[in-house]
XYZ file of C-alpha atoms in Angstrom:
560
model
C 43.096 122.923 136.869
C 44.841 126.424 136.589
C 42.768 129.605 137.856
C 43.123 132.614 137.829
C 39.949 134.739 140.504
C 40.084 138.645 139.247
C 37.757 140.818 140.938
C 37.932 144.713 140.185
C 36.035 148.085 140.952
C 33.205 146.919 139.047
C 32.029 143.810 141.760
C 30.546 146.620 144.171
C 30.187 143.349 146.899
C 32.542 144.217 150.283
C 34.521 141.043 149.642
C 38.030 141.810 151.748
C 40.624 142.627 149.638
C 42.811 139.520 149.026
C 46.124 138.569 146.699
C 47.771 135.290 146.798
C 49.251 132.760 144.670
C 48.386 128.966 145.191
C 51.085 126.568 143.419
C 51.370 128.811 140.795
C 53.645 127.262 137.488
C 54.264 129.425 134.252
C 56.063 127.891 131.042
C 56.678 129.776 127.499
C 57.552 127.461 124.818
C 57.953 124.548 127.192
C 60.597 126.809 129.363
C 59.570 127.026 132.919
C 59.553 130.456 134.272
C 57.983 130.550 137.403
C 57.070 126.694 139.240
C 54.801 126.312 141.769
C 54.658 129.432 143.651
C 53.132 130.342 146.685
C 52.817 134.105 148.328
C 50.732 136.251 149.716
C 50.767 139.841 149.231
C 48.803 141.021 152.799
C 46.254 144.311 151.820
C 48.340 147.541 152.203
C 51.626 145.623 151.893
C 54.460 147.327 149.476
C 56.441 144.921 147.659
C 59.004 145.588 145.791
C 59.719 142.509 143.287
C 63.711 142.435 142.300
C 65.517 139.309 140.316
C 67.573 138.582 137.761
C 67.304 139.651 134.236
C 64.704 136.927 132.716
C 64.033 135.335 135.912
C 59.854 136.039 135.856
C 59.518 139.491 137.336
C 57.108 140.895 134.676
C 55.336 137.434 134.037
C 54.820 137.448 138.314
C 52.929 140.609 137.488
C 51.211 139.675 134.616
C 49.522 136.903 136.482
C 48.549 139.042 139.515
C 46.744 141.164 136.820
C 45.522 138.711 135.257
C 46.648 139.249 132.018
C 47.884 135.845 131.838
C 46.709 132.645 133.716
C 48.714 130.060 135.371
C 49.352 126.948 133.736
C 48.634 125.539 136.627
C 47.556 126.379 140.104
C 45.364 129.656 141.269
C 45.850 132.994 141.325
C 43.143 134.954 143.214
C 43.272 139.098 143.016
C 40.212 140.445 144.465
C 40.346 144.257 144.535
C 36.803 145.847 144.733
C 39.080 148.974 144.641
C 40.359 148.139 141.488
C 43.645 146.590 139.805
C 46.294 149.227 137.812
C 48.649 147.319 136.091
C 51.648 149.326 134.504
C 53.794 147.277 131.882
C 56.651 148.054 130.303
C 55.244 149.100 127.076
C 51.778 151.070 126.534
C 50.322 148.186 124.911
C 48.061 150.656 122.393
C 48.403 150.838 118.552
C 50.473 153.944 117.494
C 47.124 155.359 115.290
C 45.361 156.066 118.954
C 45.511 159.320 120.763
C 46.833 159.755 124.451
C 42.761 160.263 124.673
C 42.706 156.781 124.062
C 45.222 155.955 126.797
C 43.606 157.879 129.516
C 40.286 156.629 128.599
C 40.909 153.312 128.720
C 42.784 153.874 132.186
C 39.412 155.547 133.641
C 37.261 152.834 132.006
C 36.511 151.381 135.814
C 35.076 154.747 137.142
C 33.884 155.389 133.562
C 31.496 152.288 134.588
C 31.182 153.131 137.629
C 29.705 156.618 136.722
C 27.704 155.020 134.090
C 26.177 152.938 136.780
C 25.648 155.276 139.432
C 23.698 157.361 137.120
C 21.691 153.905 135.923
C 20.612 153.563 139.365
C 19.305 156.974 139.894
C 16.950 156.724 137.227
C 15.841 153.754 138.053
C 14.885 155.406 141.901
C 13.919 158.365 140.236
C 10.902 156.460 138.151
C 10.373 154.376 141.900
C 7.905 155.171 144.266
C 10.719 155.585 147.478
C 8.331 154.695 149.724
C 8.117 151.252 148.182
C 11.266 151.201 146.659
C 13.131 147.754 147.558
C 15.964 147.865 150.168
C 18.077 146.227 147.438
C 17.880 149.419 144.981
C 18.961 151.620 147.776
C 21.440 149.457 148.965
C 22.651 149.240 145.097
C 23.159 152.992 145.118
C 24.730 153.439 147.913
C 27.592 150.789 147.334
C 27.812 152.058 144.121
C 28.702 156.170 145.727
C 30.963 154.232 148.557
C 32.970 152.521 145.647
C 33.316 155.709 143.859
C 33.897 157.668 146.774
C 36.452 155.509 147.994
C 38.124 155.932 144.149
C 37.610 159.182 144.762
C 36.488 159.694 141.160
C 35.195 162.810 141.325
C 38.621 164.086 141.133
C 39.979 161.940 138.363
C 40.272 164.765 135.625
C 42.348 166.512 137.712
C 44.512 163.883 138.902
C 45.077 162.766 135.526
C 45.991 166.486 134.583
C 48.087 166.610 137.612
C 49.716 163.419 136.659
C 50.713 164.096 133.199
C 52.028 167.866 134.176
C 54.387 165.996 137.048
C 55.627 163.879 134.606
C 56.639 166.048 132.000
C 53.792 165.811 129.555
C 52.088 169.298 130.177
C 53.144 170.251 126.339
C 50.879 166.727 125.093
C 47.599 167.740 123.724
C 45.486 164.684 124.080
C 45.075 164.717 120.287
C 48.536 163.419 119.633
C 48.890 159.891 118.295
C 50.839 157.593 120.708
C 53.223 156.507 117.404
C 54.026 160.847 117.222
C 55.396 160.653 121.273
C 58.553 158.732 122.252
C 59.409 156.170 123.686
C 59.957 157.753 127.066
C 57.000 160.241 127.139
C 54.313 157.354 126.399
C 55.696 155.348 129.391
C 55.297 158.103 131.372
C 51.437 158.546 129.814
C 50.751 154.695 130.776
C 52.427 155.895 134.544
C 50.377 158.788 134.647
C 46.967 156.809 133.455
C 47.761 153.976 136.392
C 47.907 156.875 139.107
C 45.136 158.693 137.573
C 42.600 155.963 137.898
C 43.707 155.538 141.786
C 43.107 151.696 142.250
C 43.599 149.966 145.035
C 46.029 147.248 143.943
C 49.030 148.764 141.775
C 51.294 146.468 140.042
C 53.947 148.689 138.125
C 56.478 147.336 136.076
C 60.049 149.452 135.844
C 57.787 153.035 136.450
C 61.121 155.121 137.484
C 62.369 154.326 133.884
C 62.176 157.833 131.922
C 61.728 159.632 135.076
C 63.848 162.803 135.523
C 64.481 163.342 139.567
C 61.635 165.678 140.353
C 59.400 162.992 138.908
C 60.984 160.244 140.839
C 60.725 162.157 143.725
C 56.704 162.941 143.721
C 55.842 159.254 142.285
C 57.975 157.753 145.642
C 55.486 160.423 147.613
C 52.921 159.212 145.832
C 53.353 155.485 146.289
C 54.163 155.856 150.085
C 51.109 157.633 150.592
C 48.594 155.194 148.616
C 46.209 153.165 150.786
C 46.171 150.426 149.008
C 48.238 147.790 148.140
C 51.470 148.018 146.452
C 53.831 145.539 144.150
C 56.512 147.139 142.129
C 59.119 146.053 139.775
C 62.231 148.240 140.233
C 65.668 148.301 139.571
C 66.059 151.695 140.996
C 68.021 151.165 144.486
C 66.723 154.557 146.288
C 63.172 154.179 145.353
C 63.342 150.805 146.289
C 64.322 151.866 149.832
C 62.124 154.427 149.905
C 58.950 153.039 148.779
C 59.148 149.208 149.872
C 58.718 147.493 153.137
C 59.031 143.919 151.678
C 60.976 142.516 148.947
C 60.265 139.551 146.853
C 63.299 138.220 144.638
C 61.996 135.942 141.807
C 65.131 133.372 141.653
C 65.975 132.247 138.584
C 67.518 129.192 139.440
C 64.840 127.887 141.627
C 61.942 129.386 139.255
C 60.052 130.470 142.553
C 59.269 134.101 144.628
C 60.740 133.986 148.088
C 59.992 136.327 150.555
C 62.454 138.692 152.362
C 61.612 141.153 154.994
C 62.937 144.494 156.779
C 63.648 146.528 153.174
C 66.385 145.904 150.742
C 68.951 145.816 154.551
C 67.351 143.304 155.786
C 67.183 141.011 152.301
C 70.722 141.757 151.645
C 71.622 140.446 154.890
C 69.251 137.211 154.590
C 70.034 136.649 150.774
C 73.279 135.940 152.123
C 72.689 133.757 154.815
C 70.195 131.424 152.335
C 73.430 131.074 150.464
C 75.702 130.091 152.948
C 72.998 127.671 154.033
C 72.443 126.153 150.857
C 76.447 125.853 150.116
C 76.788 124.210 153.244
C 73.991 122.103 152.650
C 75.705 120.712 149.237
C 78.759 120.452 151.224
C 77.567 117.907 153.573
C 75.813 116.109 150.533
C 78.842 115.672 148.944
C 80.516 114.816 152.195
C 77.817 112.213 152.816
C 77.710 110.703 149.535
C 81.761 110.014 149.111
C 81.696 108.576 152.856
C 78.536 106.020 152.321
C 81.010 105.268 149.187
C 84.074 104.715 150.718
C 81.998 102.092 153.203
C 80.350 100.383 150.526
C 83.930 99.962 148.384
C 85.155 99.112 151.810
C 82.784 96.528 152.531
C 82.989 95.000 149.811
C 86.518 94.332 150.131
C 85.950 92.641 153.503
C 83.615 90.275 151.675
C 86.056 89.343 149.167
C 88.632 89.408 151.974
C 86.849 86.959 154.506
C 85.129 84.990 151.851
C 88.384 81.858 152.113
C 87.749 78.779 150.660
C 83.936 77.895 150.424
C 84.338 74.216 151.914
C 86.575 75.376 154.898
C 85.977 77.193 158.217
C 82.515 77.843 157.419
C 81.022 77.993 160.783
C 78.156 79.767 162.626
C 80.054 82.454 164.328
C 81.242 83.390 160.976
C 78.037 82.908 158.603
C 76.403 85.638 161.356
C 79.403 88.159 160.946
C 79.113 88.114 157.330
C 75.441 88.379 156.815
C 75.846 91.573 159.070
C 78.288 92.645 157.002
C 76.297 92.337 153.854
C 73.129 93.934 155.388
C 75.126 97.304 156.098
C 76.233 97.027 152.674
C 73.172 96.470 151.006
C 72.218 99.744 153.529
C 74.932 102.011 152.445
C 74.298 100.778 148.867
C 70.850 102.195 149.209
C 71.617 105.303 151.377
C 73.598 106.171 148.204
C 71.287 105.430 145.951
C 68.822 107.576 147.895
C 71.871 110.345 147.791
C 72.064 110.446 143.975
C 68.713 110.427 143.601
C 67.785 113.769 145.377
C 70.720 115.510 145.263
C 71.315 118.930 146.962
C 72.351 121.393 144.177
C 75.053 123.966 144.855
C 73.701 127.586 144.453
C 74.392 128.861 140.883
C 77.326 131.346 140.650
C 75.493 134.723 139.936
C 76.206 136.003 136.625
C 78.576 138.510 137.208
C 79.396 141.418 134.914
C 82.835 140.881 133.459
C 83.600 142.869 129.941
C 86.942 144.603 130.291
C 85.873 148.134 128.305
C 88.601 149.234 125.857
C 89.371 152.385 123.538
C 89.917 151.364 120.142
C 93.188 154.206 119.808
C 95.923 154.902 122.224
C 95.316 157.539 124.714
C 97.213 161.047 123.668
C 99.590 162.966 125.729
C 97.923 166.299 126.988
C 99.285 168.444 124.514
C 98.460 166.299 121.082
C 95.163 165.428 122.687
C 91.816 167.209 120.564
C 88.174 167.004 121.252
C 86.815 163.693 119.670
C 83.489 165.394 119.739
C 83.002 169.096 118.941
C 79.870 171.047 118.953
C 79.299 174.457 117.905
C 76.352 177.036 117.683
C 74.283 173.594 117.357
C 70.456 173.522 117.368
C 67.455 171.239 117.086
C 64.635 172.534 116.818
C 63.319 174.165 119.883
C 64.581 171.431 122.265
C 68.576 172.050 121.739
C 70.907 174.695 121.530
C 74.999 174.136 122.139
C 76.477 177.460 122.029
C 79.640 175.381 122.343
C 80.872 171.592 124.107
C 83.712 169.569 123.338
C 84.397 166.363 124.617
C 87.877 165.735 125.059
C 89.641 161.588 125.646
C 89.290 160.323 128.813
C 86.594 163.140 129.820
C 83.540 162.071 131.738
C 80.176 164.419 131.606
C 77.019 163.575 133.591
C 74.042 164.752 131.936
C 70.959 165.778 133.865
C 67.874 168.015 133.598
C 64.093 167.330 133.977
C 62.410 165.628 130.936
C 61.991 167.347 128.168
C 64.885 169.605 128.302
C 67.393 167.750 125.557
C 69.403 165.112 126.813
C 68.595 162.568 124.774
C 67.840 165.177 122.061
C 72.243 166.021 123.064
C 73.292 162.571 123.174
C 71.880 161.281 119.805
C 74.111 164.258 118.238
C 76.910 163.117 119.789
C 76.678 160.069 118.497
C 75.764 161.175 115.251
C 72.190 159.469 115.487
C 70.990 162.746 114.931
C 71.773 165.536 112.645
C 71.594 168.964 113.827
C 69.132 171.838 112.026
C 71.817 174.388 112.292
C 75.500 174.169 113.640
C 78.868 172.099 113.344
C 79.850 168.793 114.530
C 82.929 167.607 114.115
C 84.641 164.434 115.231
C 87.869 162.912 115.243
C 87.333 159.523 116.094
C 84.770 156.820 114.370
C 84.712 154.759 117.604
C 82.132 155.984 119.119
C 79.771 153.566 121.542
C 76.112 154.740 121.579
C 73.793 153.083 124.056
C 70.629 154.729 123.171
C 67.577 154.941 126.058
C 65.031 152.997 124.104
C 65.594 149.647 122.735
C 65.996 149.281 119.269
C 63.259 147.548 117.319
C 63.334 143.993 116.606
C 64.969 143.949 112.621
C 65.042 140.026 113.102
C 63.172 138.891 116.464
C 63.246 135.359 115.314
C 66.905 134.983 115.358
C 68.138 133.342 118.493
C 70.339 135.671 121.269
C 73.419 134.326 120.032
C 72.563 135.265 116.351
C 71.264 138.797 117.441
C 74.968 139.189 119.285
C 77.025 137.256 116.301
C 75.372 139.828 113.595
C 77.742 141.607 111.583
C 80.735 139.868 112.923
C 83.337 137.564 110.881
C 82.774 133.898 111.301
C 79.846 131.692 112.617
C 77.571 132.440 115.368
C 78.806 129.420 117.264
C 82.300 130.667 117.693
C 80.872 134.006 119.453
C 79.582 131.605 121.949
C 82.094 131.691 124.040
C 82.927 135.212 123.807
C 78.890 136.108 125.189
C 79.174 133.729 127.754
C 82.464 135.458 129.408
C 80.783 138.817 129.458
C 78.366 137.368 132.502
C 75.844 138.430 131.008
C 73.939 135.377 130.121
C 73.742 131.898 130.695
C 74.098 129.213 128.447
C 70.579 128.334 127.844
C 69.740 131.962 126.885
C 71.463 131.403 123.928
C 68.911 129.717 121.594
C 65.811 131.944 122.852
C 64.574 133.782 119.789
C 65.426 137.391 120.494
C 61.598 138.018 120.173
C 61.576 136.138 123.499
C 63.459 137.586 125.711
C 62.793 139.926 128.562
C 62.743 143.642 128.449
C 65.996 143.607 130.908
C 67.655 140.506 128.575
C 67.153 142.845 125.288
C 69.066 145.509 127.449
C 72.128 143.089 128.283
C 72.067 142.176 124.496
C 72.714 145.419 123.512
C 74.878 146.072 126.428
C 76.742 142.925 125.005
C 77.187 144.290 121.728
C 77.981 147.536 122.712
C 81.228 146.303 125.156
C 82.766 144.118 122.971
C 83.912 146.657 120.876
C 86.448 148.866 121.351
C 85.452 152.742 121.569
C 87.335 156.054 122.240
C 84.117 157.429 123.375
C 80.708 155.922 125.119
C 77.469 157.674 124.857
C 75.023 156.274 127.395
C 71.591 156.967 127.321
C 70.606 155.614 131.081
C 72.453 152.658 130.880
C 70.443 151.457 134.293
C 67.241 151.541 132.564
C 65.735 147.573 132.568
C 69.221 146.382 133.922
C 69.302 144.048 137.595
C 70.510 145.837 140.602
C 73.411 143.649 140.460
C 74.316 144.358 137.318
C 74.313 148.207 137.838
C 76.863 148.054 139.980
C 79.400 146.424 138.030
C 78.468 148.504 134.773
C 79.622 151.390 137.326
C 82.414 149.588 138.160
C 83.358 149.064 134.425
C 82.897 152.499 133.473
C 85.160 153.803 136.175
C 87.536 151.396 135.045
C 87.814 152.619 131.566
C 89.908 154.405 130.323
C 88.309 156.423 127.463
C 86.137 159.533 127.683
C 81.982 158.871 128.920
C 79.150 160.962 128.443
C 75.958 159.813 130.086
C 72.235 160.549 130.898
C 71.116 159.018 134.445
C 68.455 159.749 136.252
C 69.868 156.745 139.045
C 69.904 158.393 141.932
C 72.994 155.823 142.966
C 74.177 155.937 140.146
C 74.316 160.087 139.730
C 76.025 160.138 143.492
C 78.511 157.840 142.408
C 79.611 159.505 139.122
C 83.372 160.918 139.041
C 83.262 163.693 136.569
C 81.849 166.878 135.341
C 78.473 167.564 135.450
C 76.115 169.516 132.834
C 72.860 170.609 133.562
C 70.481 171.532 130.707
C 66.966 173.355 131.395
C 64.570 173.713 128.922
C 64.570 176.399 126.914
C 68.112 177.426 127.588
C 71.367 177.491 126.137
C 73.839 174.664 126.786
C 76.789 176.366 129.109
């Protein structure tokens, strides 16, 4: 029978902190995700939880939370600190207020307070000199757990929080459907930190964070008592905040454990591999040698077997039944082989789109400024005095949250139209990858339907085309788009967005959701082509890495 043991700041008992996962199995649709898993997460570990696209990473969490149960096996979280579990998405109607969010995110101490001030009246109408042990001992577990919460300061660390974070300018009034997509993850982030549980399992929570944020959340994390799992994609926070990593594999559907930070599970990812290619090695080796015998053997047989009424003697009825019982041996030893073979390790998908301008690159003197912008404004969170961005320029974009790059990006692209200003553009290619995911028009088409839409001929002859991007593997391509991962959206649009050819790319952090793998061959791609980029990153990797000017906006300020 599947279980699932949850036990949060409102059991008050001093049961020991404890996290593990007992033959744990997940399936969606009859798809196994994650198959009999088994981990421990020790109290005060950090973990940081890294794997492929679609390989279980937010379902691991989901379990731990308890938002989900195993299908079978047990899951035991017992926190009497508390759990805060950060998903990708807010998970709240758009009609509620960010009041809404941060109340439901205090609701432990909310109970806790509620409770505490239960149990005073209750000693206030009892005679304390025959007032049961029980009472007081009620009480006082009750002020430890709060205490140890630290609850009294909860208003301010949630007003702390959301200042940090970029949200200072949010009256809690505002309706979650009026905020965007990247100031309500950073609401949900601030909520989870606000609350100050012991256990934190945070999904993706550098996504939408400008540098300075980054920064103070990796302080944060590195400084919490508790216990810490984290879903990240983010190299540098990864190193900064994690001790442990746990790679959910894919191809194995299971969590294995590496130690010594994301040095030392480089360095032992790659020496399970070579095991596990040798190990098919020798299985193959094995299997065609018991098969040569066998075929060999039997030949002898055939070869010794003469005339049945001649030279049939005892010396020669013992040699061939010894013969026959090592091929009846081999026969099974192969047998045995076939039956539990020894897979070779899956390639890793490996990013592979060639990117390509859709016009020939200009000489220097005929070339002109595919994008122009001048005396442009939006509102009060954009003003370009002047930019043009010229073929084959590159343009980092940085600046803490809230100060217009995404507000600068969507312009360029022509998402968005400017309140005052010119734009002009000489070129209709124009790639726009924008930060958050576009909504699902169709979520019960299939991936390959999603990828196929708008393009001549059926969706079965873009098969192919997916497939050689590395992007995906084959039995992605019936899962209803509705389906997929946060991370597999990304690729999908990432897949849409390469195969067709652009004089200019406008990338709203392209990292966001996307396997550390992955990230480093969309860098690779990028310096590889050959037409002009303009991106927003908050990667610290990713920033370092970037050949190219560099633009820094600040709010309230001209664009110079």
């Amino acid at each position: 029978m599947p279980s699932h043991t949850r036990t949060d700041a409102r059991d008050h008992t001093r049961t020991p902190s404890q996290l593990t996962l007992t033959a744990a199995a997940k399936a969606y649709r009859g798809h196994p995700v994650l198959d009999q898993v088994t981990l421990t997460v020790r109290p005060g570990e950090k973990a940081a939880v890294i794997g492929e696209n679609g390989s279980g990473k937010s379902t691991l969490l989901r379990l731990m939370a308890g938002v989900e149960r195993p299908d079978t096996g047990e899951v035991t979280a017992v926190f009497p600190g508390g759990i805060g579990h950060l998903t990708q998405t807010l998970g709240l109607a758009p009609d509620r207020t960010v009041q809404d969010a941060v109340d439901l995110a205090l609701a432990d101490l909310r109970a806790l307070e509620a409770a505490i001030r239960a149990a005073e009246s209750q000693l206030a109408d009892t005679d304390t000199s025959t007032g049961t042990p029980s009472e007081l001992a009620t009480y006082g577990a009750l002020l430890t757990a709060y205490e140890n919460r630290d609850g009294y300061r909860a208003e301010a660390r949630t007003t702390a929080a959301l200042h940090t974070l970029g949200l200072a300018h949010v009256t809690h009034d505002r309706t979650l459907g009026s905020l965007s997509g990247g100031e309500r993850s950073r609401l949900a982030l601030a909520c989870v930190l606000a609350a100050a549980p012991e256990l934190l399992l945070l999904d993706e929570p550098t996504n939408h964070l400008d540098r300075q944020a980054t920064d103070w959340l990796a302080d944060q994390l590195r400084a919490h008592r508790g216990t810490l799992v984290v879903v990240t994609h983010d190299r540098a926070f990864l190193e900064r905040v994690s001790t442990t990593i746990l790679e959910v594999d894919r191809e194995l559907r299971t969590v294995v454990r590496y130690g010594d930070g994301w040095a030392g599970y480089r360095t032992a990812r790659a020496a399970a591999r070579r095991r596990r290619e040798l190990a098919h090695q020798e299985w193959r080796a094995e299997l065609a040698r018991t098969r040569e015998l066998v075929a060999a053997a039997g030949q002898r047989l055939v070869a010794t077997g003469g005339d049945p009424g001649q030279g049939f003697g005892k010396h020669r009825r013992s040699s061939e039944a010894k013969l026959s019982g090592r091929v009846r041996a081999a026969r099974r030893r192969v047998e045995q082989l076939e039956r539990e073979p020894v897979a070779a390790p899956a390639p890793p998908l490996r990013f592979r789109a060639r990117l390509t301008t859709a016009t020939p690159a200009p000489t220097p003197a005929a070339a002109v400024p595919l994008v122009e912008l001048t005396g442009v404004k939006v509102g009060d969170r954009l003003h370009v005095p002047a930019l043009a961005i010229e073929p084959g320029r590159r343009l980092l974009v940085s600046g803490p949250n809230g100060a217009g790059k995404t507000t600068l990006l969507r312009v360029l692209a022509g998402d968005l139209a400017p309140d005052a200003g010119r734009v002009q553009r000489t070129s209709p290619h124009i790639g726009y990858l924008a930060q958050e995911l576009s909504p699902d028009t169709a979520p019960r088409l299939s991936l390959l339907d999603a990828y196929a839409s708008g393009r001549t001929g059926l969706p079965e002859e873009c098969a192919d085309e997916l497939l050689a991007l590395g992007l995906f593997r084959e039995e992605d391509l019936a899962v209803p788009v509705a389906e997929l991962s946060v991370g597999q959206r990304r690729r999908l649009e990432l897949a849409r967005l390469v195969t067709r050819p652009a004089d200019l790319l406008v990338l709203d952090e392209p990292t966001n959701h996307v396997s550390l793998a992955l990230v480093e061959e969309v860098e690779q791609a990028l310096a590889d082509f050959p037409g002009a980029v303009v991106v927003v990153s908050h990667d610290r990797r990713f920033r370092s890495s970037f050949a190219g000017d560099r633009l820094e906006l600040r709010r309230g300020t001209p664009v110079s």
